[in-house]
């Protein structure tokens, strides 16, 4: 039976370490979060981010804009935040309502304040092995892996998913750890067979419980990034990952659950990125 990684406890430890470091600074790192429209899930994420930002001793700047906000207005806000010395990190909550163009908005964020790591500059820095700001969920995955596997050199890593937000940055981070990395996607042939070669298997697919137990190499470390809401008993819904946890935990050496695995790491890593950005901007 696999050892289960407690992402919630790990994230709490990470936030405590961030709070301790923030307390030593002569300034308060500031995180600006921009929410356009009233998507219920986004509202909950933004409220959680603001609460946790304040809890670690940082300043939170919330900008809630109506769904009919124009592209020009949003761009002007981002430019204003770029110039604001109290703001060290800027996050524009995605997805943006139509017809806003998210690519153009993200491109307007100063790469030094891009705590989501989504600008082309930060993606390029990551690909080139330069220090930059790394997307929060991939950073969370690599911190959990580092904690379990002190040396990943030479391990076979398979990442299922090639999005700019999750799959590609995770693959880059695993490469930096000297893993032999394969990125799989919807056109990959014999995905189960490929997964069975993985010492580290990362699922970032968005398909509920797609990765079956017999896809997992015995003893492998399995990181499940997926967050899928599916019907449960009595007309309710529940969250499941991209991995069939019940089956996979019989073969894996270590595995993240959903919920309580990778999910809690994302906001903790956002706070870590804000601290990193603040220290760079303030020249510490
Ligand atoms: P995307 O939809 O952007 O990407 C999904 C990727 O999975 C694509 O590369 C796609 O391939 C691949 N894929 C889809 N179906 C299959 C299949 N049947 N076999 C193999 N590959 C497949 O999703 P994201 O990367 O944004 O997110 C992935 C998951 O992670 C989602 O469940 C999301 O909810 C979750 N997530 C969790 C976060 C957290 O905080 N824990 C944060 C962000 C995301 P192709 O490119 O060929 O289409």
Coordinates of N, CA and C in Angstrom, one line a residue, residues 38-246:
X38 N -18.1 37.2 -12.2 CA -18.5 36.6 -10.9 C -18.7 35.1 -11.0
X39 N -17.7 34.4 -11.7 CA -17.6 33.0 -11.7 C -17.5 32.5 -10.3
X40 N -18.4 31.6 -9.8 CA -18.4 31.3 -8.4 C -17.1 30.6 -7.9
X41 N -16.6 29.7 -8.8 CA -15.3 29.0 -8.4 C -14.2 30.0 -8.2
X42 N -14.1 30.9 -9.2 CA -13.0 31.9 -9.2 C -13.1 32.8 -7.9
X43 N -14.4 33.1 -7.6 CA -14.6 34.0 -6.4 C -14.0 33.3 -5.1
X44 N -14.3 32.0 -5.0 CA -13.8 31.2 -3.9 C -12.3 31.2 -3.8
X45 N -11.7 31.0 -5.0 CA -10.2 30.9 -5.1 C -9.6 32.3 -4.7
X46 N -10.2 33.4 -5.2 CA -9.7 34.7 -4.9 C -9.8 35.0 -3.4
X47 N -10.9 34.7 -2.8 CA -11.1 34.9 -1.4 C -10.1 34.1 -0.6
X48 N -9.8 32.9 -1.0 CA -8.8 32.0 -0.2 C -7.4 32.6 -0.4
X49 N -7.1 33.1 -1.6 CA -5.8 33.7 -1.8 C -5.6 34.9 -1.0
X50 N -6.6 35.8 -0.9 CA -6.5 37.0 -0.2 C -6.4 36.7 1.3
X51 N -7.1 35.7 1.8 CA -7.1 35.4 3.3 C -5.7 34.8 3.6
X52 N -5.2 33.9 2.8 CA -3.9 33.3 3.1 C -2.7 34.3 2.9
X53 N -2.9 35.3 2.0 CA -1.9 36.3 1.8 C -1.7 37.1 3.1
X54 N -2.8 37.5 3.7 CA -2.8 38.3 4.9 C -2.3 37.5 6.1
X55 N -2.7 36.2 6.1 CA -2.2 35.3 7.2 C -0.7 35.2 7.3
X56 N 0.0 35.3 6.1 CA 1.5 35.2 6.2 C 2.1 36.5 6.3
X57 N 1.3 37.6 6.5 CA 1.9 38.9 6.8 C 2.1 39.8 5.6
X58 N 1.5 39.4 4.5 CA 1.7 40.2 3.3 C 0.5 41.1 3.1
X59 N 0.6 42.0 2.2 CA -0.5 42.9 1.9 C -1.3 42.3 0.7
X60 N -2.6 42.3 0.8 CA -3.4 41.8 -0.3 C -4.2 43.0 -1.0
X61 N -4.1 43.1 -2.3 CA -4.8 44.1 -3.0 C -5.8 43.4 -3.9
X62 N -7.1 43.5 -3.6 CA -8.1 42.8 -4.5 C -8.7 43.8 -5.4
X63 N -8.8 43.4 -6.7 CA -9.5 44.2 -7.7 C -10.6 43.4 -8.3
X64 N -11.8 43.7 -8.0 CA -13.0 43.0 -8.5 C -13.7 43.8 -9.6
X65 N -13.7 43.4 -10.8 CA -14.2 44.2 -11.9 C -15.5 43.4 -12.5
X66 N -16.4 44.2 -13.0 CA -17.6 43.6 -13.6 C -17.2 42.8 -14.9
X67 N -18.1 41.8 -15.2 CA -17.9 40.9 -16.3 C -17.8 41.7 -17.7
X68 N -18.4 42.9 -17.7 CA -18.3 43.6 -19.0 C -17.2 44.6 -19.1
X69 N -16.2 44.4 -18.2 CA -15.0 45.2 -18.2 C -14.3 45.2 -19.6
X70 N -13.8 46.3 -20.1 CA -13.2 46.3 -21.4 C -11.7 45.8 -21.3
X71 N -11.2 45.4 -22.5 CA -9.8 45.0 -22.6 C -8.9 46.2 -22.2
X72 N -9.3 47.3 -22.7 CA -8.4 48.5 -22.4 C -8.4 48.9 -20.9
X73 N -9.6 48.7 -20.3 CA -9.6 49.0 -18.8 C -8.7 48.1 -18.1
X74 N -8.8 46.8 -18.4 CA -8.1 45.7 -17.7 C -6.6 45.9 -18.0
X75 N -6.2 46.2 -19.2 CA -4.8 46.5 -19.5 C -4.3 47.7 -18.7
X76 N -5.1 48.7 -18.6 CA -4.7 49.9 -17.8 C -4.5 49.6 -16.4
X77 N -5.4 48.7 -15.8 CA -5.2 48.3 -14.4 C -3.9 47.5 -14.2
X78 N -3.6 46.6 -15.2 CA -2.4 45.8 -15.1 C -1.1 46.7 -15.1
X79 N -1.2 47.7 -16.0 CA 0.0 48.6 -16.1 C 0.1 49.5 -14.9
X80 N -1.0 49.8 -14.3 CA -0.9 50.6 -13.0 C -0.3 49.7 -11.9
X81 N -0.7 48.5 -11.9 CA -0.1 47.6 -10.9 C 1.4 47.3 -11.1
X82 N 1.7 47.3 -12.4 CA 3.2 47.1 -12.7 C 4.0 48.3 -12.1
X83 N 3.4 49.5 -12.1 CA 4.1 50.7 -11.6 C 4.0 50.9 -10.1
X84 N 3.1 50.2 -9.5 CA 2.8 50.4 -8.0 C 3.9 49.7 -7.2
X85 N 4.7 50.5 -6.5 CA 5.8 49.9 -5.7 C 5.4 49.0 -4.5
X86 N 4.1 49.2 -4.1 CA 3.6 48.3 -3.0 C 3.2 46.9 -3.5
X87 N 3.1 46.8 -4.8 CA 2.7 45.5 -5.4 C 3.9 44.8 -5.9
X88 N 4.1 43.6 -5.4 CA 5.3 42.8 -5.9 C 4.9 41.6 -6.7
X89 N 3.6 41.2 -6.6 CA 3.1 40.1 -7.4 C 1.7 40.5 -8.0
X90 N 1.5 40.1 -9.2 CA 0.2 40.4 -9.9 C -0.4 39.0 -10.4
X91 N -1.6 38.8 -10.0 CA -2.3 37.6 -10.6 C -3.6 38.0 -11.2
X92 N -3.8 37.6 -12.4 CA -5.1 37.9 -13.0 C -5.8 36.5 -13.1
X93 N -6.9 36.4 -12.3 CA -7.6 35.1 -12.2 C -8.2 34.7 -13.6
X94 N -7.8 33.5 -14.0 CA -8.3 32.9 -15.2 C -9.4 31.8 -14.9
X95 N -10.3 31.6 -15.8 CA -10.5 32.2 -17.1 C -11.1 33.5 -17.0
X96 N -10.8 34.4 -18.0 CA -11.5 35.7 -18.1 C -12.8 35.5 -18.9
X97 N -13.8 36.3 -18.6 CA -15.0 36.3 -19.4 C -14.8 36.7 -20.8
X98 N -15.6 36.1 -21.7 CA -15.5 36.5 -23.1 C -16.0 38.0 -23.3
X99 N -15.5 38.8 -24.2 CA -14.5 38.5 -25.2 C -13.1 38.9 -24.8
X100 N -12.8 39.0 -23.5 CA -11.4 39.5 -23.1 C -10.4 38.5 -23.6
X101 N -9.2 39.1 -24.0 CA -8.1 38.3 -24.5 C -7.1 38.1 -23.5
X102 N -7.1 36.9 -22.9 CA -6.2 36.6 -21.7 C -4.7 36.7 -22.1
X103 N -4.4 36.2 -23.3 CA -3.0 36.2 -23.7 C -2.4 37.7 -23.7
X104 N -3.2 38.6 -24.2 CA -2.7 40.0 -24.2 C -2.6 40.6 -22.8
X105 N -3.5 40.2 -21.9 CA -3.5 40.7 -20.6 C -2.3 40.1 -19.8
X106 N -2.0 38.8 -20.0 CA -0.9 38.2 -19.4 C 0.4 38.8 -19.9
X107 N 0.5 39.1 -21.2 CA 1.7 39.6 -21.8 C 2.0 41.0 -21.2
X108 N 0.9 41.7 -20.7 CA 1.1 43.1 -20.2 C 1.7 43.0 -18.7
X109 N 1.6 41.9 -18.1 CA 2.1 41.8 -16.7 C 3.7 41.9 -16.7
X110 N 4.2 42.7 -15.8 CA 5.7 42.7 -15.7 C 6.2 41.3 -15.4
X111 N 7.2 40.8 -16.1 CA 7.7 39.4 -15.8 C 8.2 39.3 -14.4
X112 N 8.7 40.4 -13.8 CA 9.2 40.4 -12.4 C 8.1 40.3 -11.4
X113 N 6.9 40.6 -11.8 CA 5.7 40.6 -10.9 C 4.8 39.4 -11.3
X114 N 5.2 38.6 -12.2 CA 4.3 37.6 -12.8 C 4.4 36.3 -11.9
X115 N 3.6 36.4 -10.8 CA 3.7 35.3 -9.8 C 3.0 34.0 -10.2
X116 N 2.3 34.1 -11.3 CA 1.7 32.9 -11.8 C 2.6 32.2 -12.8
X117 N 3.7 32.9 -13.2 CA 4.7 32.3 -14.1 C 4.2 32.1 -15.5
X118 N 3.3 32.9 -15.9 CA 2.6 32.6 -17.2 C 3.1 33.4 -18.4
X119 N 3.9 34.5 -18.1 CA 4.4 35.3 -19.2 C 5.4 34.5 -20.0
X120 N 5.5 34.9 -21.3 CA 6.5 34.2 -22.2 C 7.9 34.3 -21.6
X121 N 8.2 35.4 -21.0 CA 9.5 35.6 -20.5 C 9.8 34.6 -19.4
X122 N 8.9 34.4 -18.5 CA 9.1 33.4 -17.4 C 9.1 32.0 -18.0
X123 N 8.3 31.7 -19.0 CA 8.3 30.3 -19.6 C 9.6 30.1 -20.2
X124 N 10.2 31.2 -20.9 CA 11.5 31.1 -21.5 C 12.6 30.9 -20.5
X125 N 12.5 31.7 -19.4 CA 13.5 31.5 -18.4 C 13.6 30.1 -17.9
X126 N 12.4 29.5 -17.7 CA 12.3 28.1 -17.1 C 12.9 27.2 -18.2
X127 N 12.5 27.4 -19.4 CA 13.0 26.4 -20.5 C 14.6 26.6 -20.6
X128 N 15.1 27.8 -20.4 CA 16.5 28.0 -20.5 C 17.3 27.7 -19.2
X129 N 16.6 27.3 -18.2 CA 17.2 27.0 -16.9 C 17.7 28.2 -16.1
X130 N 17.1 29.4 -16.4 CA 17.4 30.6 -15.7 C 16.4 30.8 -14.6
X131 N 16.8 31.6 -13.6 CA 15.9 31.8 -12.5 C 14.8 32.8 -12.9
X132 N 13.6 32.4 -12.6 CA 12.4 33.2 -12.9 C 11.3 32.9 -12.0
X133 N 10.1 33.2 -12.4 CA 8.9 32.8 -11.6 C 8.2 31.6 -12.2
X134 N 8.1 30.5 -11.5 CA 7.6 29.2 -12.0 C 6.1 29.1 -11.7
X135 N 5.3 28.6 -12.6 CA 3.8 28.5 -12.3 C 3.6 27.7 -11.0
X136 N 2.6 28.1 -10.3 CA 2.5 27.7 -8.9 C 2.2 26.2 -8.7
X137 N 1.3 25.6 -9.5 CA 1.0 24.2 -9.3 C 2.2 23.3 -9.7
X138 N 2.9 23.6 -10.8 CA 4.1 22.8 -11.0 C 5.2 22.9 -9.9
X139 N 5.3 24.2 -9.4 CA 6.3 24.4 -8.3 C 5.8 23.5 -7.1
X140 N 4.5 23.5 -6.8 CA 4.0 22.7 -5.7 C 4.4 21.2 -5.9
X141 N 4.2 20.7 -7.2 CA 4.5 19.3 -7.4 C 6.0 19.0 -7.2
X142 N 6.8 19.9 -7.7 CA 8.3 19.6 -7.5 C 8.7 19.7 -6.1
X143 N 8.1 20.6 -5.3 CA 8.4 20.6 -3.9 C 8.0 19.4 -3.2
X144 N 6.9 18.8 -3.5 CA 6.4 17.6 -2.9 C 7.3 16.4 -3.3
X145 N 7.8 16.4 -4.6 CA 8.7 15.4 -5.0 C 10.1 15.5 -4.3
X146 N 10.6 16.7 -4.3 CA 11.9 16.9 -3.6 C 11.9 16.4 -2.2
X147 N 10.7 16.6 -1.5 CA 10.6 16.2 -0.1 C 10.7 14.7 0.0
X148 N 10.1 14.0 -1.0 CA 10.1 12.5 -0.9 C 11.3 11.9 -1.5
X149 N 11.8 12.4 -2.6 CA 12.9 11.8 -3.4 C 14.0 12.8 -3.4
X150 N 15.0 12.6 -2.5 CA 16.0 13.6 -2.4 C 16.8 13.7 -3.7
X151 N 17.0 12.6 -4.4 CA 17.8 12.7 -5.6 C 16.9 12.0 -6.7
X152 N 16.6 12.8 -7.7 CA 15.7 12.3 -8.8 C 16.6 11.9 -10.0
X153 N 17.9 12.1 -9.9 CA 18.8 11.8 -11.1 C 18.6 10.5 -11.7
X154 N 18.3 10.5 -13.0 CA 18.2 9.3 -13.8 C 16.9 8.6 -13.8
X155 N 16.0 9.1 -12.9 CA 14.6 8.5 -12.9 C 13.8 8.8 -14.1
X156 N 13.0 7.8 -14.5 CA 12.1 8.0 -15.7 C 10.9 8.7 -15.2
X157 N 10.6 9.9 -15.8 CA 9.4 10.6 -15.4 C 8.5 10.7 -16.6
X158 N 7.2 10.4 -16.4 CA 6.2 10.6 -17.5 C 5.2 11.6 -17.0
X159 N 5.0 12.7 -17.7 CA 4.1 13.7 -17.4 C 2.9 13.6 -18.5
X160 N 1.7 13.3 -18.0 CA 0.6 13.2 -18.9 C -0.1 14.6 -18.9
X161 N 0.0 15.3 -20.1 CA -0.6 16.7 -20.2 C 0.5 17.6 -20.6
X162 N 0.2 18.5 -21.6 CA 1.3 19.4 -22.2 C 0.8 20.8 -22.2
X163 N -0.1 21.2 -21.2 CA -0.5 22.6 -21.1 C 0.6 23.5 -20.7
X164 N 0.5 24.8 -21.1 CA 1.5 25.7 -20.7 C 1.4 26.0 -19.2
X165 N 0.2 25.8 -18.6 CA 0.0 26.0 -17.2 C 0.6 24.9 -16.3
X166 N 0.5 23.7 -16.7 CA 0.8 22.6 -15.8 C 1.9 21.6 -16.5
X167 N 1.5 20.9 -17.5 CA 2.3 19.9 -18.1 C 3.7 20.3 -18.5
X168 N 3.8 21.3 -19.3 CA 5.1 21.7 -19.8 C 6.0 22.2 -18.7
X169 N 5.5 23.1 -17.8 CA 6.5 23.5 -16.7 C 6.9 22.4 -15.8
X170 N 6.0 21.4 -15.5 CA 6.4 20.3 -14.6 C 7.5 19.5 -15.3
X171 N 7.3 19.3 -16.6 CA 8.3 18.5 -17.4 C 9.7 19.3 -17.3
X172 N 9.7 20.6 -17.5 CA 10.9 21.4 -17.4 C 11.6 21.2 -16.0
X173 N 10.8 21.3 -15.0 CA 11.3 21.2 -13.6 C 11.9 19.8 -13.4
X174 N 11.2 18.8 -13.9 CA 11.8 17.4 -13.7 C 13.1 17.2 -14.5
X175 N 13.2 17.9 -15.6 CA 14.4 17.8 -16.4 C 15.5 18.5 -15.6
X176 N 15.2 19.6 -15.0 CA 16.2 20.3 -14.2 C 16.7 19.4 -13.0
X177 N 15.8 18.5 -12.6 CA 16.2 17.5 -11.5 C 16.9 16.3 -12.1
X178 N 17.3 16.3 -13.4 CA 18.0 15.3 -14.1 C 17.2 14.0 -14.3
X179 N 15.9 14.1 -14.3 CA 15.0 13.0 -14.7 C 15.1 12.8 -16.2
X180 N 14.8 11.6 -16.7 CA 14.6 11.4 -18.1 C 13.1 11.6 -18.4
X181 N 12.7 12.7 -19.1 CA 11.3 13.1 -19.1 C 10.6 12.8 -20.4
X182 N 9.4 12.2 -20.3 CA 8.6 12.0 -21.5 C 7.3 12.8 -21.2
X183 N 6.9 13.6 -22.2 CA 5.6 14.3 -22.1 C 4.6 13.5 -22.9
X184 N 3.5 13.1 -22.3 CA 2.4 12.4 -23.0 C 1.2 13.3 -23.2
X185 N 0.4 13.0 -24.2 CA -0.8 13.8 -24.4 C -1.8 13.0 -25.1
X186 N -2.9 13.7 -25.7 CA -4.0 12.9 -26.2 C -3.7 12.1 -27.4
X187 N -2.5 12.4 -28.1 CA -2.2 11.6 -29.3 C -1.1 10.5 -29.0
X188 N -0.7 10.4 -27.7 CA 0.3 9.4 -27.3 C -0.2 8.0 -27.6
X189 N 0.7 7.2 -28.2 CA 0.4 5.8 -28.4 C 0.7 5.0 -27.2
X190 N -0.1 4.0 -26.9 CA 0.1 3.1 -25.7 C 0.5 3.8 -24.5
X191 N -0.4 4.7 -24.1 CA -0.2 5.5 -22.8 C 0.0 4.5 -21.6
X192 N -0.9 3.5 -21.4 CA -0.7 2.6 -20.3 C 0.7 2.0 -20.2
X193 N 1.2 1.6 -21.4 CA 2.6 1.0 -21.5 C 3.6 2.0 -21.1
X194 N 3.5 3.2 -21.6 CA 4.4 4.3 -21.3 C 4.4 4.6 -19.8
X195 N 3.2 4.7 -19.3 CA 3.2 5.0 -17.8 C 3.8 3.9 -17.0
X196 N 3.8 2.7 -17.4 CA 4.4 1.6 -16.6 C 5.9 1.7 -16.6
X197 N 6.5 2.6 -17.4 CA 8.0 2.8 -17.4 C 8.3 3.9 -16.4
X198 N 7.3 4.5 -15.8 CA 7.6 5.8 -15.0 C 7.9 5.5 -13.6
X199 N 9.1 6.0 -13.2 CA 9.4 6.0 -11.7 C 8.6 7.1 -11.1
X200 N 8.5 8.2 -11.8 CA 7.6 9.3 -11.4 C 6.5 9.5 -12.4
X201 N 5.3 9.4 -12.0 CA 4.2 9.6 -12.9 C 3.3 10.8 -12.5
X202 N 3.3 11.8 -13.4 CA 2.5 13.0 -13.1 C 1.3 13.0 -14.0
X203 N 0.1 13.1 -13.5 CA -1.1 13.2 -14.3 C -1.7 14.6 -14.2
X204 N -1.7 15.3 -15.3 CA -2.3 16.6 -15.4 C -3.2 16.7 -16.7
X205 N -4.3 15.9 -16.6 CA -5.1 15.6 -17.8 C -6.4 16.3 -17.8
X206 N -7.1 16.3 -16.7 CA -8.5 16.7 -16.6 C -9.5 15.7 -17.0
X207 N -9.1 14.4 -16.9 CA -10.0 13.3 -17.1 C -10.2 12.4 -15.9
X208 N -11.4 12.4 -15.3 CA -11.5 11.8 -14.0 C -11.1 10.3 -14.0
X209 N -10.1 10.0 -13.1 CA -9.7 8.7 -12.8 C -9.2 7.9 -14.0
X210 N -8.6 8.6 -15.0 CA -8.2 8.0 -16.2 C -7.0 7.0 -16.0
X211 N -6.1 7.3 -15.1 CA -4.9 6.5 -14.9 C -5.3 5.3 -14.0
X212 N -5.3 4.1 -14.6 CA -5.7 3.0 -13.8 C -4.5 2.4 -13.0
X213 N -4.9 1.5 -12.1 CA -3.9 0.9 -11.2 C -2.8 0.2 -12.0
X214 N -3.2 -0.6 -13.0 CA -2.2 -1.4 -13.7 C -1.4 -0.5 -14.7
X215 N -1.5 0.8 -14.7 CA -0.7 1.7 -15.5 C 0.5 2.1 -14.6
X216 N 0.4 1.8 -13.3 CA 1.4 2.3 -12.4 C 2.5 1.3 -12.2
X217 N 3.8 1.7 -12.4 CA 4.9 0.8 -12.1 C 5.0 0.5 -10.6
X218 N 5.1 -0.7 -10.2 CA 5.2 -1.0 -8.7 C 6.3 -0.1 -8.0
X219 N 5.9 0.6 -7.0 CA 6.8 1.4 -6.2 C 7.0 2.8 -6.7
X220 N 6.3 3.2 -7.8 CA 6.4 4.5 -8.4 C 5.9 5.6 -7.5
X221 N 6.3 6.8 -7.8 CA 5.8 8.0 -7.1 C 4.8 8.6 -8.0
X222 N 3.5 8.8 -7.6 CA 2.4 9.3 -8.4 C 1.9 10.6 -7.9
X223 N 2.0 11.6 -8.8 CA 1.5 12.9 -8.5 C 0.3 13.2 -9.3
X224 N -0.8 13.4 -8.6 CA -2.1 13.6 -9.3 C -2.5 15.1 -9.3
X225 N -2.4 15.7 -10.4 CA -2.7 17.2 -10.4 C -4.2 17.4 -10.7
X226 N -4.9 16.4 -11.2 CA -6.3 16.6 -11.7 C -7.2 17.0 -10.6
X227 N -8.1 17.9 -10.9 CA -9.2 18.2 -10.0 C -10.5 18.1 -10.9
X228 N -11.3 17.1 -10.7 CA -12.5 16.9 -11.5 C -13.7 16.7 -10.5
X229 N -14.8 17.4 -10.8 CA -16.0 17.2 -10.0 C -16.9 16.2 -10.7
X230 N -17.2 15.2 -10.0 CA -18.1 14.1 -10.6 C -19.3 13.8 -9.7
X231 N -20.4 13.2 -10.3 CA -21.5 12.9 -9.5 C -21.2 11.9 -8.4
X232 N -21.8 12.1 -7.2 CA -21.6 11.1 -6.1 C -23.0 10.7 -5.7
X233 N -23.1 10.0 -4.5 CA -24.3 9.5 -4.0 C -25.3 10.6 -3.7
X234 N -26.5 10.3 -3.7 CA -27.6 11.2 -3.2 C -27.6 12.5 -3.9
X235 N -27.3 12.5 -5.2 CA -27.4 13.7 -6.0 C -26.3 14.7 -5.7
X236 N -25.3 14.3 -4.9 CA -24.2 15.2 -4.6 C -23.1 15.1 -5.6
X237 N -22.0 15.9 -5.4 CA -20.8 15.7 -6.3 C -19.6 15.6 -5.4
X238 N -18.5 15.1 -6.0 CA -17.3 14.9 -5.2 C -16.1 15.2 -6.1
X239 N -15.0 15.5 -5.5 CA -13.7 15.8 -6.3 C -12.9 14.5 -6.5
X240 N -12.5 14.2 -7.7 CA -11.6 13.1 -7.9 C -10.4 13.6 -8.8
X241 N -9.3 12.9 -8.8 CA -8.2 13.3 -9.6 C -8.2 12.6 -10.9
X242 N -7.1 12.7 -11.6 CA -6.9 12.1 -12.9 C -6.5 10.6 -12.8
X243 N -6.2 10.2 -11.5 CA -5.7 8.9 -11.2 C -6.8 8.1 -10.4
X244 N -7.0 6.9 -10.8 CA -7.9 6.0 -10.0 C -7.2 5.7 -8.7
X245 N -7.4 6.5 -7.7 CA -6.6 6.5 -6.4 C -6.7 5.1 -5.8
X246 N -7.9 4.5 -5.7 CA -8.1 3.3 -5.0 C -7.2 2.2 -5.6

